[in-house]
């Protein structure tokens, strides 16, 4: 306690002034102080043809104010109620969109029917406690945010505790609980108020409010659709569509821990460029989390002069080498309030005020810092978690209004996607079980509306299982996560060339049970760097496809990492698959997560597929065995896919005078929208973007290219494109005029 107090006093002496924009908690109805009349009032509202809102007020006495907001919903009203049930009301049916709600009191029950013979869900509500019982069903239940029991939530109990103490940190990582449930049978629910826990054991599941004493308000939004794309779009309608981050954030990000000197900082950057290993961002941990980081101590914004004696000059030097620089930060307060545009009183720094806290960043930001890594924050309540995410999106725009910000968070909540927040899974251990588990964690995180996610490649805490093999398998998985970042203790083994130097870097493992440093005899493996290069180069070649998928995410709510259910909802095997996924709409990824594997079982949903590495066409609708070497992760492309590949780059913005490759995988008709913008600004909002509509007609064996409506050609206005179908190739020049390529 005294140490934290001392750090806060240091900040209060060092910092004053500033400015940003956030919404405090609205205090309407207070669910913790119910009115004396126990008879509930039920409001049913239509949000869309697929979504209705059910609000149960614990009393009909006095004014019924809107439910208190925690910042997660983008709207509070959605129009007048379809039905208001109060007093001595009788059972009745309410039509909401395409479903019928059969509502009855004593106990309060809502049966949701698509038709007379198709019950979607059956809710029973205890108005005195706010507890909700609902059918568990026979299909997987997904979502619920990052962490917790994986993959299918059925059979588990989830206390929905936020932070790294939430659930089995070593293997499952930090917990970002989001009360958004997806029933893969065709429904979803978002429990807006109150916070609570879930019990999915048995045929009837139960939501239990966090504080069940006394009558409580209940506010639930319910989605019905057999189309997963609609379910994801409805969640975005409720909590907001993701914002578009800068393009460089989808390149490789290299994290550093204890730093030896200024020379080491610059040498690590030089090594990437000299070795032709693509990289876009260098991330520096703060002192306090390691003996010698970028700053002087936790929460400080003063540079560590031992390794950054001239920070502006070092930042300039790294920028000249085309690196972005990201700094680790720690919030010392357990609460955050206000907005970054609120006045910060000059007399005394208040770390709980967003404007004052953001002002602490601005001097370093003015030197040229490109992004932030806000750590800790586990004690923050829901409102404060979202305020911090919002602060790191809107704060940087005060000084760089034309530049998209970047922040990598450890905590958040529903709605954090509105601030382009990246999320990593916390301080996991370097074990094979962890790697296996993180695949499913990533899928549920994506299904919960958090699209920009990743892990510490290799695991944060090294164990006896941490070998070059585990690192490479994790690196391959990381290449197909939205966040592609290596980080951990013994940090030099997180460098692509680190397994061939004999130096693991500072150990920093004394306080971790089960931790270990790999035997130095294992640290002379030249194969690791070449395999890392293969996946770094592939990631950068895939940037046109990935960035287009990210753009699709911002307009539809469909994530980048896609559980197979999203595209194959009628396939029970696909819906229950926890260990492989679609990367965007067309590329199936099956990470290798078993030690010493020489083969990988891969489930291919119905239709034809192509092995990305060999081009072999394979029939789907079955499980296959794919042989794997250490350098191979199974990748398959759906028949009909149009896959754009750019040239190899050393950083995302590099200009390379080579044509765009467009790979066509025949078998069915398909479309793909290739998206481009300047990669950094908000000009795309004013129409400054290029969309190239690509349409493959399988019967005619032809690919048509045209400029998408609402977009226009960007420089260069003449593009060399190499269209490939199997062993055939057609070279064309695209200048905006529609063109068709036939094979």
Coordinates of N, CA and C in Angstrom, one line a residue, residues 346-469:
X346 N -4.8 22.6 -12.7 CA -3.4 22.7 -12.7 C -2.8 22.6 -11.2
X347 N -3.7 22.8 -10.2 CA -3.2 22.8 -8.9 C -2.6 21.4 -8.4
X348 N -3.3 20.3 -8.7 CA -2.9 19.0 -8.3 C -3.3 18.0 -9.3
X349 N -2.4 17.1 -9.6 CA -2.7 16.0 -10.5 C -3.6 15.0 -9.8
X350 N -4.7 14.6 -10.6 CA -5.6 13.6 -10.1 C -5.6 12.4 -11.0
X351 N -5.0 11.3 -10.6 CA -4.8 10.2 -11.4 C -6.1 9.5 -11.8
X352 N -7.2 9.8 -11.1 CA -8.5 9.2 -11.4 C -9.2 9.9 -12.5
X353 N -8.8 11.1 -12.8 CA -9.4 11.9 -13.9 C -8.7 11.6 -15.2
X354 N -9.5 11.2 -16.2 CA -8.9 10.8 -17.5 C -8.1 11.9 -18.1
X355 N -8.6 13.1 -18.0 CA -7.8 14.2 -18.6 C -6.5 14.4 -18.0
X356 N -6.4 14.3 -16.7 CA -5.1 14.4 -16.0 C -4.2 13.3 -16.3
X357 N -4.8 12.1 -16.3 CA -4.0 10.9 -16.5 C -3.5 10.9 -17.9
X358 N -4.3 11.2 -18.9 CA -3.8 11.2 -20.3 C -2.7 12.3 -20.5
X359 N -2.9 13.4 -19.8 CA -1.9 14.5 -19.9 C -0.5 14.0 -19.5
X360 N -0.4 13.0 -18.7 CA 0.9 12.5 -18.3 C 1.6 11.9 -19.5
X361 N 0.9 11.4 -20.5 CA 1.5 10.8 -21.7 C 2.0 11.8 -22.7
X362 N 1.5 13.0 -22.7 CA 1.6 13.8 -23.9 C 3.0 14.3 -24.2
X363 N 3.8 14.5 -23.2 CA 5.2 15.0 -23.5 C 5.9 13.9 -24.2
X364 N 5.8 12.6 -23.8 CA 6.5 11.5 -24.5 C 5.8 11.3 -25.9
X365 N 4.5 11.5 -25.9 CA 3.8 11.3 -27.2 C 4.3 12.3 -28.2
X366 N 4.6 13.5 -27.7 CA 5.1 14.6 -28.6 C 6.5 14.3 -29.2
X367 N 7.3 13.4 -28.4 CA 8.6 13.1 -28.9 C 8.5 12.1 -30.1
X368 N 7.4 11.5 -30.3 CA 7.2 10.6 -31.4 C 6.8 9.1 -31.1
X369 N 6.4 8.9 -29.8 CA 5.9 7.6 -29.4 C 4.7 7.3 -30.3
X370 N 4.6 6.0 -30.8 CA 3.6 5.7 -31.7 C 2.4 4.9 -31.1
X371 N 2.6 4.3 -30.0 CA 1.5 3.6 -29.4 C 1.8 3.3 -27.9
X372 N 0.8 2.7 -27.3 CA 0.8 2.5 -25.8 C 0.4 1.1 -25.5
X373 N 1.0 0.6 -24.4 CA 0.7 -0.8 -23.9 C 0.2 -0.6 -22.4
X374 N -1.1 -0.3 -22.2 CA -1.6 -0.1 -20.9 C -1.8 -1.4 -20.2
X375 N -1.0 -1.6 -19.1 CA -1.0 -2.9 -18.4 C -1.8 -2.8 -17.1
X376 N -1.9 -3.9 -16.4 CA -2.6 -4.0 -15.1 C -4.1 -3.5 -15.3
X377 N -4.7 -3.0 -14.2 CA -6.1 -2.5 -14.3 C -7.1 -3.6 -13.9
X378 N -6.6 -4.7 -13.3 CA -7.6 -5.8 -12.9 C -8.6 -5.3 -11.9
X379 N -8.3 -4.4 -11.0 CA -9.3 -3.9 -10.0 C -10.3 -2.9 -10.6
X380 N -10.1 -2.4 -11.8 CA -11.0 -1.5 -12.4 C -12.4 -2.0 -12.6
X381 N -13.4 -1.2 -12.3 CA -14.8 -1.7 -12.5 C -15.1 -1.6 -14.0
X382 N -16.3 -2.0 -14.4 CA -16.6 -2.1 -15.9 C -16.5 -0.7 -16.5
X383 N -17.1 0.3 -15.8 CA -17.1 1.7 -16.4 C -15.6 2.2 -16.6
X384 N -14.8 1.9 -15.6 CA -13.4 2.4 -15.6 C -12.6 1.7 -16.7
X385 N -12.9 0.4 -16.9 CA -12.2 -0.4 -17.9 C -12.5 0.2 -19.3
X386 N -13.8 0.5 -19.5 CA -14.1 1.0 -20.8 C -13.6 2.5 -21.0
X387 N -13.6 3.2 -19.9 CA -13.0 4.6 -20.0 C -11.5 4.5 -20.4
X388 N -10.8 3.6 -19.8 CA -9.4 3.5 -20.1 C -9.2 3.1 -21.6
X389 N -10.0 2.2 -22.1 CA -9.9 1.8 -23.5 C -10.2 3.1 -24.4
X390 N -11.2 3.8 -24.0 CA -11.6 5.0 -24.8 C -10.5 6.1 -24.7
X391 N -10.0 6.2 -23.5 CA -8.9 7.2 -23.3 C -7.8 7.0 -24.3
X392 N -7.3 5.8 -24.4 CA -6.2 5.5 -25.3 C -6.6 5.6 -26.8
X393 N -7.8 5.7 -27.1 CA -8.2 6.0 -28.5 C -8.4 7.5 -28.8
X394 N -9.1 8.1 -27.8 CA -9.4 9.6 -28.1 C -8.3 10.5 -27.6
X395 N -7.5 10.1 -26.6 CA -6.4 10.9 -26.1 C -5.4 11.2 -27.2
X396 N -4.9 10.2 -27.9 CA -3.9 10.5 -28.9 C -4.4 11.4 -30.0
X397 N -5.7 11.4 -30.3 CA -6.2 12.2 -31.3 C -6.3 13.7 -31.0
X398 N -6.1 14.0 -29.7 CA -6.0 15.4 -29.3 C -4.8 16.1 -30.0
X399 N -3.7 15.3 -30.1 CA -2.5 15.9 -30.6 C -2.2 15.5 -32.0
X400 N -2.7 14.3 -32.4 CA -2.6 13.8 -33.8 C -4.0 13.5 -34.3
X401 N -4.8 14.5 -34.6 CA -6.2 14.2 -35.0 C -6.3 13.4 -36.3
X402 N -5.3 13.4 -37.1 CA -5.4 12.7 -38.4 C -4.7 11.4 -38.4
X403 N -4.4 10.9 -37.2 CA -3.7 9.6 -37.1 C -4.4 8.6 -36.3
X404 N -4.6 7.4 -36.8 CA -5.3 6.4 -36.0 C -4.4 5.9 -34.9
X405 N -4.9 5.9 -33.6 CA -4.0 5.5 -32.5 C -3.9 4.0 -32.4
X406 N -2.9 3.5 -31.5 CA -2.8 2.1 -31.2 C -2.6 2.0 -29.7
X407 N -3.3 1.0 -29.1 CA -3.1 0.6 -27.8 C -3.3 -0.9 -27.6
X408 N -2.5 -1.5 -26.8 CA -2.6 -2.9 -26.5 C -3.0 -3.1 -25.1
X409 N -4.2 -3.6 -24.8 CA -4.8 -3.6 -23.5 C -4.7 -5.0 -22.8
X410 N -4.8 -5.0 -21.5 CA -4.9 -6.3 -20.8 C -6.4 -6.4 -20.3
X411 N -7.1 -5.4 -20.2 CA -8.5 -5.4 -19.6 C -9.4 -4.7 -20.5
X412 N -10.7 -5.0 -20.4 CA -11.7 -4.3 -21.2 C -13.1 -4.9 -20.9
X413 N -14.0 -4.6 -21.8 CA -15.4 -5.1 -21.7 C -16.1 -4.9 -23.0
X414 N -17.3 -5.3 -23.0 CA -18.1 -5.2 -24.2 C -18.2 -3.7 -24.7
X415 N -17.9 -3.5 -25.9 CA -17.8 -2.1 -26.5 C -16.4 -1.6 -26.7
X416 N -15.4 -2.4 -26.1 CA -14.0 -1.9 -26.3 C -13.6 -1.9 -27.8
X417 N -14.3 -2.6 -28.6 CA -13.9 -2.6 -30.0 C -14.2 -1.3 -30.7
X418 N -15.0 -0.5 -30.1 CA -15.3 0.9 -30.6 C -14.1 1.8 -30.6
X419 N -13.1 1.4 -29.8 CA -11.8 2.1 -29.6 C -10.6 1.4 -30.3
X420 N -10.9 0.5 -31.2 CA -9.8 -0.2 -31.9 C -8.9 -0.9 -31.0
X421 N -9.3 -1.3 -29.8 CA -8.5 -1.8 -28.8 C -7.9 -3.2 -29.2
X422 N -6.6 -3.4 -29.0 CA -6.0 -4.7 -29.1 C -6.0 -5.3 -27.7
X423 N -6.0 -6.6 -27.6 CA -6.1 -7.3 -26.4 C -5.1 -8.5 -26.4
X424 N -4.3 -8.7 -25.3 CA -3.5 -9.9 -25.3 C -3.9 -10.7 -24.1
X425 N -3.6 -12.0 -24.1 CA -4.2 -12.9 -23.1 C -3.5 -13.0 -21.8
X426 N -2.5 -12.1 -21.6 CA -1.9 -12.1 -20.2 C -0.7 -13.0 -20.0
X427 N -0.4 -13.2 -18.8 CA 0.9 -13.9 -18.4 C 0.8 -15.4 -18.4
X428 N 0.6 -16.0 -19.5 CA 0.5 -17.4 -19.6 C 1.8 -18.1 -19.6
X429 N 1.8 -19.4 -19.3 CA 3.0 -20.2 -19.1 C 3.4 -20.9 -20.5
X430 N 4.6 -21.2 -20.6 CA 5.2 -21.8 -21.9 C 5.0 -23.3 -21.8
X431 N 3.8 -23.8 -22.1 CA 3.5 -25.2 -22.1 C 2.6 -25.5 -23.3
X432 N 2.7 -26.8 -23.6 CA 1.9 -27.3 -24.8 C 0.4 -27.1 -24.5
X433 N 0.0 -27.4 -23.2 CA -1.4 -27.3 -22.8 C -1.9 -25.8 -23.0
X434 N -1.0 -24.9 -22.7 CA -1.4 -23.5 -22.9 C -1.6 -23.1 -24.3
X435 N -0.7 -23.6 -25.2 CA -0.8 -23.3 -26.6 C -2.1 -23.9 -27.1
X436 N -2.5 -25.2 -26.8 CA -3.7 -25.8 -27.2 C -4.9 -24.9 -26.7
X437 N -4.9 -24.5 -25.5 CA -6.0 -23.8 -24.9 C -6.2 -22.4 -25.6
X438 N -5.1 -21.7 -25.9 CA -5.1 -20.4 -26.4 C -5.9 -20.3 -27.8
X439 N -5.9 -21.4 -28.6 CA -6.6 -21.4 -29.8 C -8.1 -21.2 -29.5
X440 N -8.6 -22.0 -28.6 CA -10.0 -21.8 -28.3 C -10.3 -20.5 -27.6
X441 N -9.4 -20.0 -26.8 CA -9.6 -18.7 -26.1 C -9.7 -17.6 -27.2
X442 N -8.9 -17.7 -28.2 CA -8.9 -16.7 -29.3 C -10.3 -16.7 -30.0
X443 N -10.8 -17.9 -30.2 CA -12.1 -18.0 -30.9 C -13.2 -17.4 -30.1
X444 N -13.3 -17.7 -28.8 CA -14.4 -17.1 -28.0 C -14.2 -15.6 -27.8
X445 N -13.0 -15.2 -27.8 CA -12.7 -13.7 -27.7 C -13.3 -13.0 -29.0
X446 N -13.0 -13.6 -30.1 CA -13.5 -13.0 -31.4 C -15.0 -13.1 -31.5
X447 N -15.6 -14.2 -31.0 CA -17.1 -14.3 -31.0 C -17.7 -13.3 -30.1
X448 N -16.9 -12.8 -29.1 CA -17.4 -11.8 -28.2 C -17.2 -10.4 -28.6
X449 N -16.9 -10.2 -29.9 CA -16.8 -8.8 -30.4 C -15.5 -8.1 -30.2
X450 N -14.4 -8.9 -29.8 CA -13.1 -8.3 -29.6 C -12.2 -8.9 -30.8
X451 N -12.1 -8.2 -31.9 CA -11.4 -8.8 -33.0 C -9.9 -8.8 -33.1
X452 N -9.3 -7.8 -32.3 CA -7.8 -7.6 -32.4 C -7.2 -8.3 -31.2
X453 N -6.9 -9.5 -31.3 CA -6.4 -10.3 -30.1 C -5.2 -11.1 -30.5
X454 N -4.4 -11.4 -29.4 CA -3.2 -12.3 -29.6 C -2.7 -12.7 -28.3
X455 N -1.6 -13.5 -28.3 CA -0.9 -14.0 -27.1 C 0.5 -13.6 -27.1
X456 N 1.1 -13.8 -25.9 CA 2.6 -13.7 -25.9 C 3.2 -15.0 -26.6
X457 N 3.7 -14.8 -27.8 CA 4.3 -15.9 -28.5 C 5.4 -16.6 -27.7
X458 N 5.2 -17.9 -27.5 CA 6.2 -18.6 -26.7 C 5.7 -18.8 -25.3
X459 N 4.7 -18.0 -24.9 CA 4.3 -18.0 -23.5 C 5.1 -17.0 -22.6
X460 N 4.5 -16.4 -21.6 CA 5.2 -15.4 -20.9 C 6.2 -15.9 -19.9
X461 N 5.8 -17.0 -19.2 CA 6.7 -17.6 -18.2 C 7.3 -18.9 -18.8
X462 N 8.7 -18.9 -19.0 CA 9.3 -20.2 -19.5 C 9.2 -21.3 -18.5
X463 N 9.0 -22.5 -19.0 CA 9.0 -23.7 -18.2 C 9.9 -24.7 -18.8
X464 N 10.1 -25.9 -18.2 CA 10.9 -26.9 -18.9 C 10.4 -27.4 -20.2
X465 N 9.1 -27.1 -20.5 CA 8.6 -27.4 -21.9 C 9.0 -26.4 -22.9
X466 N 9.6 -25.3 -22.5 CA 9.9 -24.2 -23.5 C 11.1 -24.6 -24.3
X467 N 10.9 -25.0 -25.5 CA 11.9 -25.4 -26.4 C 11.7 -24.7 -27.7
X468 N 12.7 -24.9 -28.6 CA 12.6 -24.3 -30.0 C 11.3 -24.8 -30.7
X469 N 11.0 -26.0 -30.5 CA 9.8 -26.6 -31.1 C 8.5 -25.9 -30.6

